[in-house]
PDB file of C-alpha atoms in Angstrom:
ATOM      1  CA  MET A   3      64.883 -70.572 -54.063  1.00  0.00           C
ATOM      2  CA  PHE A   4      63.866 -73.678 -55.659  1.00  0.00           C
ATOM      3  CA  LEU A   5      63.387 -76.362 -52.806  1.00  0.00           C
ATOM      4  CA  THR A   6      60.499 -75.941 -49.905  1.00  0.00           C
ATOM      5  CA  PHE A   7      60.059 -78.163 -47.548  1.00  0.00           C
ATOM      6  CA  ALA A   8      56.703 -78.598 -45.830  1.00  0.00           C
ATOM      7  CA  SER A   9      55.122 -80.020 -42.684  1.00  0.00           C
ATOM      8  CA  CYS A  10      51.932 -81.839 -43.289  1.00  0.00           C
ATOM      9  CA  SER A  11      48.706 -81.623 -41.285  1.00  0.00           C
ATOM     10  CA  ARG A  12      47.802 -85.181 -40.992  1.00  0.00           C
ATOM     11  CA  ASP A  13      49.537 -88.413 -39.914  1.00  0.00           C
ATOM     12  CA  ASP A  14      48.665 -90.938 -42.732  1.00  0.00           C
ATOM     13  CA  ILE A  15      51.174 -89.881 -45.352  1.00  0.00           C
ATOM     14  CA  GLU A  16      52.062 -91.978 -48.159  1.00  0.00           C
ATOM     15  CA  SER A  17      55.520 -91.616 -48.845  1.00  0.00           C
ATOM     16  CA  PRO A  18      56.229 -93.037 -52.130  1.00  0.00           C
ATOM     17  CA  SER A  19      59.847 -93.505 -50.893  1.00  0.00           C
ATOM     18  CA  SER A  20      62.090 -93.229 -47.933  1.00  0.00           C
ATOM     19  CA  GLY A  21      62.366 -89.427 -48.234  1.00  0.00           C
ATOM     20  CA  ALA A  22      62.030 -86.605 -50.873  1.00  0.00           C
ATOM     21  CA  SER A  23      63.908 -86.932 -53.913  1.00  0.00           C
ATOM     22  CA  ASP A  24      65.187 -84.664 -56.904  1.00  0.00           C
ATOM     23  CA  LYS A  25      64.542 -87.535 -59.302  1.00  0.00           C
ATOM     24  CA  PHE A  26      61.035 -89.209 -58.672  1.00  0.00           C
ATOM     25  CA  PHE A  27      60.770 -89.422 -62.581  1.00  0.00           C
ATOM     26  CA  ASN A  28      61.970 -90.605 -65.783  1.00  0.00           C
ATOM     27  CA  TRP A  29      61.380 -88.521 -68.456  1.00  0.00           C
ATOM     28  CA  THR A  30      60.869 -88.775 -72.236  1.00  0.00           C
ATOM     29  CA  ILE A  31      59.883 -86.565 -74.971  1.00  0.00           C
ATOM     30  CA  SER A  32      58.025 -87.693 -78.175  1.00  0.00           C
ATOM     31  CA  ALA A  33      57.476 -85.543 -81.495  1.00  0.00           C
ATOM     32  CA  VAL A  34      53.790 -85.389 -82.406  1.00  0.00           C
ATOM     33  CA  THR A  35      51.603 -83.918 -85.169  1.00  0.00           C
ATOM     34  CA  THR A  36      48.307 -82.541 -83.561  1.00  0.00           C
ATOM     35  CA  SER A  37      45.516 -80.216 -84.618  1.00  0.00           C
ATOM     36  CA  GLY A  38      43.934 -77.848 -82.356  1.00  0.00           C
ATOM     37  CA  VAL A  39      44.742 -79.959 -78.899  1.00  0.00           C
ATOM     38  CA  SER A  40      41.888 -79.190 -76.344  1.00  0.00           C
ATOM     39  CA  LYS A  41      42.277 -82.029 -74.083  1.00  0.00           C
ATOM     40  CA  ILE A  42      44.616 -84.929 -73.435  1.00  0.00           C
ATOM     41  CA  SER A  43      43.797 -88.029 -71.189  1.00  0.00           C
ATOM     42  CA  GLN A  44      46.217 -90.942 -70.081  1.00  0.00           C
ATOM     43  CA  GLY A  45      44.984 -94.410 -70.349  1.00  0.00           C
ATOM     44  CA  ASP A  46      48.044 -96.130 -68.553  1.00  0.00           C
ATOM     45  CA  ALA A  47      51.656 -94.799 -68.789  1.00  0.00           C
ATOM     46  CA  ASP A  48      52.375 -95.872 -72.332  1.00  0.00           C
ATOM     47  CA  ASN A  49      48.924 -94.661 -73.953  1.00  0.00           C
ATOM     48  CA  VAL A  50      47.428 -91.225 -74.120  1.00  0.00           C
ATOM     49  CA  PHE A  51      44.215 -89.920 -75.995  1.00  0.00           C
ATOM     50  CA  ILE A  52      44.321 -86.369 -77.406  1.00  0.00           C
ATOM     51  CA  ALA A  53      41.222 -84.606 -78.558  1.00  0.00           C
ATOM     52  CA  GLY A  54      41.160 -81.772 -80.685  1.00  0.00           C
ATOM     53  CA  THR A  55      40.451 -80.568 -84.349  1.00  0.00           C
ATOM     54  CA  SER A  56      41.879 -84.177 -85.170  1.00  0.00           C
ATOM     55  CA  SER A  57      42.037 -86.663 -82.362  1.00  0.00           C
ATOM     56  CA  TYR A  58      44.746 -89.221 -81.824  1.00  0.00           C
ATOM     57  CA  ARG A  59      45.933 -92.296 -79.573  1.00  0.00           C
ATOM     58  CA  ILE A  60      49.524 -92.481 -78.655  1.00  0.00           C
ATOM     59  CA  SER A  61      50.940 -95.535 -78.021  1.00  0.00           C
ATOM     60  CA  ARG A  62      54.518 -95.657 -76.748  1.00  0.00           C
ATOM     61  CA  GLY A  63      55.160 -92.948 -78.939  1.00  0.00           C
ATOM     62  CA  VAL A  64      53.361 -94.567 -82.011  1.00  0.00           C
ATOM     63  CA  GLN A  65      50.398 -92.021 -82.976  1.00  0.00           C
ATOM     64  CA  THR A  66      46.977 -92.831 -84.537  1.00  0.00           C
ATOM     65  CA  LYS A  67      44.667 -90.750 -85.952  1.00  0.00           C
ATOM     66  CA  ILE A  68      40.917 -91.545 -84.412  1.00  0.00           C
ATOM     67  CA  ASN A  69      38.373 -92.395 -87.115  1.00  0.00           C
ATOM     68  CA  PHE A  70      34.983 -91.306 -85.686  1.00  0.00           C
ATOM     69  CA  GLY A  71      32.998 -92.105 -88.833  1.00  0.00           C
ATOM     70  CA  ASP A  72      32.398 -88.252 -89.164  1.00  0.00           C
ATOM     71  CA  SER A  73      34.575 -85.991 -90.730  1.00  0.00           C
ATOM     72  CA  THR A  74      32.973 -82.986 -89.133  1.00  0.00           C
ATOM     73  CA  PHE A  75      33.414 -84.157 -85.904  1.00  0.00           C
ATOM     74  CA  THR A  76      35.589 -82.114 -83.687  1.00  0.00           C
ATOM     75  CA  ALA A  77      36.479 -83.147 -80.022  1.00  0.00           C
ATOM     76  CA  TYR A  78      36.781 -80.996 -76.863  1.00  0.00           C
ATOM     77  CA  ASP A  79      37.085 -83.138 -74.177  1.00  0.00           C
ATOM     78  CA  VAL A  80      38.089 -86.541 -73.322  1.00  0.00           C
ATOM     79  CA  SER A  81      38.569 -88.881 -70.607  1.00  0.00           C
ATOM     80  CA  ALA A  82      40.211 -92.365 -70.581  1.00  0.00           C
ATOM     81  CA  LEU A  83      39.609 -95.028 -68.581  1.00  0.00           C
ATOM     82  CA  ASP A  84      42.550 -97.177 -69.688  1.00  0.00           C
ATOM     83  CA  SER A  85      44.168 -97.925 -72.735  1.00  0.00           C
ATOM     84  CA  SER A  86      41.682 -99.234 -74.749  1.00  0.00           C
ATOM     85  CA  TYR A  87      38.605 -97.152 -73.744  1.00  0.00           C
ATOM     86  CA  ALA A  88      38.236 -93.217 -74.049  1.00  0.00           C
ATOM     87  CA  VAL A  89      35.122 -91.155 -74.220  1.00  0.00           C
ATOM     88  CA  PHE A  90      35.319 -87.987 -76.084  1.00  0.00           C
ATOM     89  CA  ALA A  91      32.972 -84.976 -76.120  1.00  0.00           C
ATOM     90  CA  GLY A  92      32.506 -82.548 -79.081  1.00  0.00           C
ATOM     91  CA  SER A  93      30.402 -81.386 -81.898  1.00  0.00           C
ATOM     92  CA  THR A  94      29.497 -81.693 -85.467  1.00  0.00           C
ATOM     93  CA  THR A  95      28.100 -79.556 -88.291  1.00  0.00           C
ATOM     94  CA  ALA A  96      25.018 -81.836 -88.361  1.00  0.00           C
ATOM     95  CA  SER A  97      24.221 -81.177 -84.496  1.00  0.00           C
ATOM     96  CA  LEU A  98      23.488 -78.320 -82.206  1.00  0.00           C
ATOM     97  CA  SER A  99      23.860 -80.694 -79.388  1.00  0.00           C
ATOM     98  CA  PRO A 100      26.954 -82.020 -77.980  1.00  0.00           C
ATOM     99  CA  ILE A 101      28.010 -85.283 -79.203  1.00  0.00           C
ATOM    100  CA  ILE A 102      29.704 -88.383 -77.219  1.00  0.00           C
ATOM    101  CA  LYS A 103      31.950 -90.718 -79.098  1.00  0.00           C
ATOM    102  CA  ILE A 104      33.127 -93.784 -77.284  1.00  0.00           C
ATOM    103  CA  TYR A 105      36.354 -95.249 -78.044  1.00  0.00           C
ATOM    104  CA  ASP A 106      36.059 -98.943 -77.134  1.00  0.00           C
ATOM    105  CA  ASN A 107      39.048-101.062 -78.221  1.00  0.00           C
ATOM    106  CA  GLY A 108      39.057 -99.466 -81.458  1.00  0.00           C
ATOM    107  CA  SER A 109      35.279 -99.527 -82.277  1.00  0.00           C
ATOM    108  CA  ILE A 110      33.284 -96.015 -81.859  1.00  0.00           C
ATOM    109  CA  GLN A 111      29.982 -95.560 -80.323  1.00  0.00           C
ATOM    110  CA  THR A 112      28.098 -92.495 -80.820  1.00  0.00           C
ATOM    111  CA  TYR A 113      25.458 -90.567 -78.480  1.00  0.00           C
ATOM    112  CA  THR A 114      23.922 -87.188 -78.588  1.00  0.00           C
ATOM    113  CA  VAL A 115      23.769 -85.002 -75.096  1.00  0.00           C
ATOM    114  CA  PRO A 116      20.099 -84.158 -74.779  1.00  0.00           C
ATOM    115  CA  GLY A 117      18.946 -81.183 -73.160  1.00  0.00           C
ATOM    116  CA  THR A 118      21.554 -78.489 -73.845  1.00  0.00           C
ATOM    117  CA  THR A 119      23.330 -76.921 -76.989  1.00  0.00           C
ATOM    118  CA  ASN A 120      26.108 -75.936 -74.739  1.00  0.00           C
ATOM    119  CA  LYS A 121      29.601 -77.675 -74.609  1.00  0.00           C
ATOM    120  CA  ILE A 122      29.943 -79.933 -71.889  1.00  0.00           C
ATOM    121  CA  THR A 123      32.614 -79.601 -69.179  1.00  0.00           C
ATOM    122  CA  GLY A 124      34.672 -81.831 -66.878  1.00  0.00           C
ATOM    123  CA  LEU A 125      33.922 -85.239 -68.690  1.00  0.00           C
ATOM    124  CA  TYR A 126      34.813 -87.708 -66.264  1.00  0.00           C
ATOM    125  CA  VAL A 127      34.562 -91.622 -66.641  1.00  0.00           C
ATOM    126  CA  THR A 128      34.135 -93.577 -63.685  1.00  0.00           C
ATOM    127  CA  GLU A 129      34.050 -96.988 -65.535  1.00  0.00           C
ATOM    128  CA  ARG A 130      33.171 -98.489 -68.588  1.00  0.00           C
ATOM    129  CA  GLY A 131      29.721 -97.599 -70.032  1.00  0.00           C
ATOM    130  CA  LYS A 132      29.593 -94.720 -67.232  1.00  0.00           C
ATOM    131  CA  PHE A 133      30.476 -91.012 -67.018  1.00  0.00           C
ATOM    132  CA  PHE A 134      29.680 -87.725 -65.544  1.00  0.00           C
ATOM    133  CA  ALA A 135      29.811 -84.094 -67.166  1.00  0.00           C
ATOM    134  CA  GLY A 136      28.701 -80.688 -66.493  1.00  0.00           C
ATOM    135  CA  SER A 137      27.488 -78.144 -69.137  1.00  0.00           C
ATOM    136  CA  TYR A 138      28.416 -74.504 -69.830  1.00  0.00           C
ATOM    137  CA  TYR A 139      26.131 -71.924 -68.642  1.00  0.00           C
ATOM    138  CA  GLN A 140      23.458 -74.343 -67.500  1.00  0.00           C
ATOM    139  CA  ARG A 141      22.886 -75.976 -63.978  1.00  0.00           C
ATOM    140  CA  ASN A 142      23.256 -79.084 -65.063  1.00  0.00           C
ATOM    141  CA  VAL A 143      25.169 -82.790 -64.339  1.00  0.00           C
ATOM    142  CA  PHE A 144      24.879 -85.184 -67.148  1.00  0.00           C
ATOM    143  CA  LYS A 145      25.192 -88.472 -65.889  1.00  0.00           C
ATOM    144  CA  PHE A 146      25.448 -91.475 -68.470  1.00  0.00           C
ATOM    145  CA  ASP A 147      24.782 -95.016 -67.643  1.00  0.00           C
ATOM    146  CA  PHE A 148      25.255 -97.676 -70.565  1.00  0.00           C
ATOM    147  CA  GLY A 149      23.498 -95.512 -72.887  1.00  0.00           C
ATOM    148  CA  ALA A 150      20.896 -93.449 -71.242  1.00  0.00           C
ATOM    149  CA  PHE A 151      21.491 -90.105 -69.942  1.00  0.00           C
ATOM    150  CA  SER A 152      19.906 -88.565 -66.694  1.00  0.00           C
ATOM    151  CA  LEU A 153      19.852 -84.832 -66.077  1.00  0.00           C
ATOM    152  CA  LEU A 154      20.745 -83.656 -62.414  1.00  0.00           C
ATOM    153  CA  THR A 155      20.157 -80.297 -61.754  1.00  0.00           C
ATOM    154  CA  ILE A 156      22.677 -78.254 -59.660  1.00  0.00           C
ATOM    155  CA  PRO A 157      20.934 -76.259 -56.467  1.00  0.00           C
ATOM    156  CA  ALA A 158      22.916 -73.277 -56.702  1.00  0.00           C
ATOM    157  CA  PRO A 159      23.998 -70.756 -59.609  1.00  0.00           C
ATOM    158  CA  GLY A 160      27.138 -72.161 -61.366  1.00  0.00           C
ATOM    159  CA  ASN A 161      28.351 -74.864 -63.746  1.00  0.00           C
ATOM    160  CA  ALA A 162      30.250 -78.251 -62.760  1.00  0.00           C
ATOM    161  CA  TYR A 163      33.543 -77.872 -64.401  1.00  0.00           C
ATOM    162  CA  LEU A 164      35.542 -80.839 -62.468  1.00  0.00           C
ATOM    163  CA  PHE A 165      34.673 -84.095 -60.741  1.00  0.00           C
ATOM    164  CA  GLY A 166      36.752 -86.665 -58.730  1.00  0.00           C
ATOM    165  CA  ARG A 167      36.562 -89.066 -56.453  1.00  0.00           C
ATOM    166  CA  ILE A 168      37.698 -89.265 -53.017  1.00  0.00           C
ATOM    167  CA  ASN A 169      37.792 -92.745 -51.596  1.00  0.00           C
ATOM    168  CA  SER A 170      34.647 -94.065 -52.943  1.00  0.00           C
ATOM    169  CA  THR A 171      32.523 -90.891 -52.944  1.00  0.00           C
ATOM    170  CA  LEU A 172      32.239 -88.850 -56.012  1.00  0.00           C
ATOM    171  CA  TYR A 173      32.247 -84.935 -56.031  1.00  0.00           C
ATOM    172  CA  ALA A 174      31.561 -82.033 -58.264  1.00  0.00           C
ATOM    173  CA  VAL A 175      32.991 -78.559 -58.507  1.00  0.00           C
ATOM    174  CA  THR A 176      30.955 -76.009 -59.559  1.00  0.00           C
ATOM    175  CA  SER A 177      31.832 -72.242 -60.342  1.00  0.00           C
ATOM    176  CA  ASP A 178      29.577 -69.058 -60.668  1.00  0.00           C
ATOM    177  CA  ALA A 179      31.648 -66.510 -62.372  1.00  0.00           C
ATOM    178  CA  ILE A 180      29.066 -63.639 -61.871  1.00  0.00           C
ATOM    179  CA  ASN A 181      29.029 -64.037 -58.106  1.00  0.00           C
ATOM    180  CA  SER A 182      32.661 -65.469 -57.842  1.00  0.00           C
ATOM    181  CA  ALA A 183      31.472 -68.212 -55.890  1.00  0.00           C
ATOM    182  CA  ARG A 184      32.469 -71.908 -55.808  1.00  0.00           C
ATOM    183  CA  VAL A 185      30.148 -75.103 -54.369  1.00  0.00           C
ATOM    184  CA  ILE A 186      31.662 -78.352 -54.075  1.00  0.00           C
ATOM    185  CA  TYR A 187      29.067 -81.134 -53.866  1.00  0.00           C
ATOM    186  CA  ARG A 188      28.847 -84.965 -52.875  1.00  0.00           C
ATOM    187  CA  ILE A 189      27.246 -86.858 -55.690  1.00  0.00           C
ATOM    188  CA  ASP A 190      24.837 -89.786 -54.333  1.00  0.00           C
ATOM    189  CA  GLY A 191      22.924 -91.650 -57.071  1.00  0.00           C
ATOM    190  CA  GLY A 192      20.917 -88.859 -58.481  1.00  0.00           C
ATOM    191  CA  THR A 193      21.253 -86.480 -55.798  1.00  0.00           C
ATOM    192  CA  LEU A 194      23.657 -83.214 -55.217  1.00  0.00           C
ATOM    193  CA  THR A 195      24.388 -82.471 -51.732  1.00  0.00           C
ATOM    194  CA  ALA A 196      26.299 -79.093 -51.278  1.00  0.00           C
ATOM    195  CA  VAL A 197      29.313 -79.713 -48.739  1.00  0.00           C
ATOM    196  CA  ARG A 198      30.963 -76.520 -49.044  1.00  0.00           C
ATOM    197  CA  THR A 199      30.359 -73.122 -50.351  1.00  0.00           C
ATOM    198  CA  GLU A 200      33.621 -70.768 -51.031  1.00  0.00           C
ATOM    199  CA  SER A 201      34.783 -67.874 -52.928  1.00  0.00           C
ATOM    200  CA  ASN A 202      36.246 -68.735 -56.373  1.00  0.00           C
ATOM    201  CA  SER A 203      39.825 -67.860 -55.419  1.00  0.00           C
ATOM    202  CA  GLY A 204      42.326 -70.224 -56.407  1.00  0.00           C
ATOM    203  CA  ASN A 205      42.810 -72.866 -58.878  1.00  0.00           C
ATOM    204  CA  ILE A 206      41.607 -76.468 -58.066  1.00  0.00           C
ATOM    205  CA  PHE A 207      43.152 -79.903 -59.350  1.00  0.00           C
ATOM    206  CA  TYR A 208      42.028 -83.336 -58.860  1.00  0.00           C
ATOM    207  CA  ALA A 209      44.983 -85.708 -58.109  1.00  0.00           C
ATOM    208  CA  GLY A 210      44.002 -89.132 -57.906  1.00  0.00           C
ATOM    209  CA  SER A 211      42.135 -89.303 -54.990  1.00  0.00           C
ATOM    210  CA  ASP A 212      42.236 -85.652 -53.709  1.00  0.00           C
ATOM    211  CA  PHE A 213      41.419 -82.117 -54.641  1.00  0.00           C
ATOM    212  CA  ILE A 214      44.250 -79.908 -54.642  1.00  0.00           C
ATOM    213  CA  LYS A 215      43.791 -76.216 -54.377  1.00  0.00           C
ATOM    214  CA  VAL A 216      46.759 -73.492 -55.089  1.00  0.00           C
ATOM    215  CA  GLU A 217      46.335 -70.062 -54.098  1.00  0.00           C
ATOM    216  CA  SER A 218      49.227 -67.648 -54.947  1.00  0.00           C
ATOM    217  CA  ASN A 219      49.697 -64.529 -53.237  1.00  0.00           C
ATOM    218  CA  GLY A 220      53.121 -62.640 -54.764  1.00  0.00           C
ATOM    219  CA  THR A 221      55.845 -65.140 -54.359  1.00  0.00           C
ATOM    220  CA  ALA A 222      53.833 -67.316 -52.290  1.00  0.00           C
ATOM    221  CA  HIS A 223      51.886 -70.228 -53.506  1.00  0.00           C
ATOM    222  CA  LYS A 224      49.913 -72.124 -51.035  1.00  0.00           C
ATOM    223  CA  PHE A 225      48.662 -75.910 -51.775  1.00  0.00           C
ATOM    224  CA  PHE A 226      45.768 -77.369 -49.679  1.00  0.00           C
ATOM    225  CA  SER A 227      43.613 -80.353 -49.681  1.00  0.00           C
ATOM    226  CA  PHE A 228      39.880 -80.779 -49.551  1.00  0.00           C
ATOM    227  CA  ALA A 229      38.071 -82.675 -46.799  1.00  0.00           C
ATOM    228  CA  GLU A 230      34.150 -81.880 -46.429  1.00  0.00           C
ATOM    229  CA  THR A 231      35.190 -79.951 -43.079  1.00  0.00           C
ATOM    230  CA  GLY A 232      37.234 -77.511 -45.098  1.00  0.00           C
ATOM    231  CA  TRP A 233      40.855 -77.099 -46.595  1.00  0.00           C
ATOM    232  CA  SER A 234      44.091 -78.401 -44.991  1.00  0.00           C
ATOM    233  CA  ASP A 235      47.398 -76.887 -45.387  1.00  0.00           C
ATOM    234  CA  VAL A 236      49.736 -79.071 -47.466  1.00  0.00           C
ATOM    235  CA  CYS A 237      52.807 -77.093 -48.339  1.00  0.00           C
ATOM    236  CA  THR A 238      53.984 -73.607 -49.911  1.00  0.00           C
ATOM    237  CA  TYR A 239      56.225 -72.858 -52.785  1.00  0.00           C
ATOM    238  CA  TYR A 240      57.912 -69.562 -52.680  1.00  0.00           C
ATOM    239  CA  ALA A 241      59.184 -68.611 -56.179  1.00  0.00           C
ATOM    240  CA  GLY A 242      62.457 -66.665 -56.897  1.00  0.00           C
ATOM    241  CA  SER A 243      60.087 -63.827 -58.724  1.00  0.00           C
ATOM    242  CA  ASN A 244      56.508 -62.845 -59.418  1.00  0.00           C
ATOM    243  CA  ASN A 245      56.967 -64.203 -62.669  1.00  0.00           C
ATOM    244  CA  GLU A 246      56.864 -67.966 -61.807  1.00  0.00           C
ATOM    245  CA  TYR A 247      53.523 -69.308 -62.190  1.00  0.00           C
ATOM    246  CA  VAL A 248      51.965 -72.739 -60.781  1.00  0.00           C
ATOM    247  CA  SER A 249      50.606 -74.077 -63.855  1.00  0.00           C
ATOM    248  CA  TYR A 250      49.431 -77.785 -63.689  1.00  0.00           C
ATOM    249  CA  VAL A 251      49.000 -80.287 -60.701  1.00  0.00           C
ATOM    250  CA  THR A 252      48.922 -83.782 -61.110  1.00  0.00           C
ATOM    251  CA  GLY A 253      49.355 -86.848 -58.732  1.00  0.00           C
ATOM    252  CA  SER A 254      47.913 -89.959 -56.981  1.00  0.00           C
ATOM    253  CA  SER A 255      46.712 -87.750 -53.604  1.00  0.00           C
ATOM    254  CA  ARG A 256      47.724 -85.163 -51.705  1.00  0.00           C
ATOM    255  CA  ASN A 257      50.686 -86.846 -50.154  1.00  0.00           C
ATOM    256  CA  PHE A 258      52.327 -87.602 -53.697  1.00  0.00           C
ATOM    257  CA  PHE A 259      52.008 -84.839 -56.343  1.00  0.00           C
ATOM    258  CA  THR A 260      53.632 -82.976 -59.314  1.00  0.00           C
ATOM    259  CA  THR A 261      53.238 -79.429 -60.200  1.00  0.00           C
ATOM    260  CA  LEU A 262      54.725 -77.667 -63.511  1.00  0.00           C
ATOM    261  CA  ILE A 263      55.842 -74.361 -62.661  1.00  0.00           C
ATOM    262  CA  LEU A 264      56.213 -71.777 -65.579  1.00  0.00           C
ATOM    263  CA  THR A 265      59.105 -69.587 -65.443  1.00  0.00           C
ATOM    264  CA  SER A 266      60.626 -67.091 -68.109  1.00  0.00           C
ATOM    265  CA  GLY A 267      63.103 -69.925 -68.821  1.00  0.00           C
ATOM    266  CA  GLY A 268      60.159 -72.583 -69.444  1.00  0.00           C
ATOM    267  CA  TYR A 269      58.906 -75.182 -67.354  1.00  0.00           C
ATOM    268  CA  ASN A 270      60.133 -76.932 -64.205  1.00  0.00           C
ATOM    269  CA  ALA A 271      58.763 -79.728 -62.078  1.00  0.00           C
ATOM    270  CA  HIS A 272      58.664 -79.994 -58.524  1.00  0.00           C
ATOM    271  CA  VAL A 273      57.142 -83.307 -56.842  1.00  0.00           C
ATOM    272  CA  PHE A 274      55.706 -83.375 -53.260  1.00  0.00           C
ATOM    273  CA  GLY A 275      56.652 -86.566 -51.813  1.00  0.00           C
ATOM    274  CA  GLY A 276      58.188 -87.812 -48.785  1.00  0.00           C
ATOM    275  CA  GLY A 277      56.964 -84.526 -46.864  1.00  0.00           C
ATOM    276  CA  ALA A 278      58.834 -82.123 -49.191  1.00  0.00           C
ATOM    277  CA  LEU A 279      58.089 -80.219 -52.379  1.00  0.00           C
ATOM    278  CA  THR A 280      61.273 -80.950 -54.295  1.00  0.00           C
ATOM    279  CA  LYS A 281      62.554 -79.540 -57.582  1.00  0.00           C
ATOM    280  CA  GLN A 282      63.286 -82.341 -60.215  1.00  0.00           C
ATOM    281  CA  ALA A 283      67.008 -82.135 -61.064  1.00  0.00           C
ATOM    282  CA  ASN A 284      66.523 -84.410 -64.058  1.00  0.00           C
ATOM    283  CA  PHE A 285      63.331 -82.514 -65.460  1.00  0.00           C
ATOM    284  CA  PRO A 286      64.345 -82.027 -69.253  1.00  0.00           C
ATOM    285  CA  SER A 287      65.287 -78.617 -70.568  1.00  0.00           C
ATOM    286  CA  GLY A 288      63.390 -76.927 -73.266  1.00  0.00           C
ATOM    287  CA  VAL A 289      60.090 -77.851 -71.720  1.00  0.00           C
ATOM    288  CA  SER A 290      58.603 -74.352 -72.942  1.00  0.00           C
ATOM    289  CA  GLY A 291      55.097 -72.646 -72.987  1.00  0.00           C
ATOM    290  CA  SER A 292      52.868 -72.531 -76.026  1.00  0.00           C
ATOM    291  CA  THR A 293      52.024 -69.342 -77.758  1.00  0.00           C
ATOM    292  CA  ASN A 294      48.436 -70.984 -77.622  1.00  0.00           C
ATOM    293  CA  PRO A 295      48.037 -71.803 -74.131  1.00  0.00           C
ATOM    294  CA  ASP A 296      45.109 -74.158 -75.045  1.00  0.00           C
ATOM    295  CA  ASP A 297      47.741 -76.462 -76.728  1.00  0.00           C
ATOM    296  CA  GLN A 298      49.259 -76.976 -73.286  1.00  0.00           C
ATOM    297  CA  GLN A 299      47.343 -79.906 -71.610  1.00  0.00           C
ATOM    298  CA  ILE A 300      48.483 -82.377 -68.784  1.00  0.00           C
ATOM    299  CA  SER A 301      46.856 -85.713 -67.712  1.00  0.00           C
ATOM    300  CA  LEU A 302      45.546 -87.130 -64.743  1.00  0.00           C
ATOM    301  CA  TYR A 303      48.213 -89.165 -62.946  1.00  0.00           C
ATOM    302  CA  ASN A 304      47.565 -92.931 -63.089  1.00  0.00           C
ATOM    303  CA  ASN A 305      49.829 -96.331 -63.011  1.00  0.00           C
ATOM    304  CA  ASN A 306      52.475 -94.357 -61.994  1.00  0.00           C
ATOM    305  CA  ALA A 307      52.802 -92.010 -64.848  1.00  0.00           C
ATOM    306  CA  PHE A 308      51.383 -88.791 -66.543  1.00  0.00           C
ATOM    307  CA  HIS A 309      51.552 -86.997 -69.785  1.00  0.00           C
ATOM    308  CA  PHE A 310      51.915 -83.359 -70.666  1.00  0.00           C
ATOM    309  CA  CYS A 311      51.674 -81.917 -74.204  1.00  0.00           C
ATOM    310  CA  TYR A 312      53.428 -78.795 -75.017  1.00  0.00           C
ATOM    311  CA  GLY A 313      55.164 -76.631 -77.731  1.00  0.00           C
ATOM    312  CA  ASN A 314      51.913 -75.885 -79.695  1.00  0.00           C
ATOM    313  CA  GLY A 315      50.986 -79.291 -79.505  1.00  0.00           C
ATOM    314  CA  THR A 316      53.969 -81.065 -81.029  1.00  0.00           C
ATOM    315  CA  LYS A 317      55.568 -82.466 -78.043  1.00  0.00           C
ATOM    316  CA  ILE A 318      54.393 -84.988 -75.725  1.00  0.00           C
ATOM    317  CA  LEU A 319      56.189 -85.389 -72.290  1.00  0.00           C
ATOM    318  CA  ASN A 320      56.024 -88.589 -70.533  1.00  0.00           C
ATOM    319  CA  GLY A 321      56.888 -88.842 -66.684  1.00  0.00           C
ATOM    320  CA  VAL A 322      57.130 -92.311 -65.296  1.00  0.00           C
ATOM    321  CA  TYR A 323      57.773 -92.987 -61.591  1.00  0.00           C
ATOM    322  CA  ALA A 324      61.327 -94.100 -61.025  1.00  0.00           C
ATOM    323  CA  GLN A 325      61.448 -94.720 -57.306  1.00  0.00           C
TER     324      GLN A 325
END
């Protein structure tokens, strides 16, 4: 079965059209040359940044290598604000500490992250000159504010790996792998307040203005949306076999998101919109998995579009809302 209809648990559904569609997006595929892709981040519908051994800005299919002014810099994370501003996190041979490179309309600003020698995680730009990030193996959240770093201590064990805004409230999701625990914190200025503690089950994705959690049990893949009071059912995808995997989720909210599902024949796309989860009939064939899963990366959804890097970093899929 490839089509699942779902009832929704709240009334303010923001339907992107009058109903469900099997052609929500127009799709294009571009060939790219990359090196060790670690993360991609979309500036807008036409521009995407790629972090890796070498890093790039791709604008309407034209690929430009970013010159960071340091040939030893390797980026492992990137968060773009728009087509001209992106923050890269990485490392160099000259520093044990993480290095931040800010791409601002072609110019580069460089900063050293204080207080850690571990990789930073979950890089999230909130506005020009401001971002948040976590740290592997450390109970820290780094707050960057126009050149100055503040160090926020996570109250419970775990490292922050995902940030996102719901309405105007900023949240951090932390994971404690040792105790299989997850805590979601509300960030108020310099204070982290735990709003939900739970097991580490399922995968959480940020979809524009909501966190979406996917929990799988056999062929049933359940989607939930977050509120401080708990998780609410959104829909359920029933796979045709145990060899189908919900790999990625990106979207504008709990009311409109795309999930890429990996099958034995490659990826297909389902969109939750208009109250139903619908397989996209015009999704291009041949969007396959990679021998190196790290080379598969999806961007956040903004400006009615998203990008997906696949094929061992050789292809970029661009989905643009068509309704």
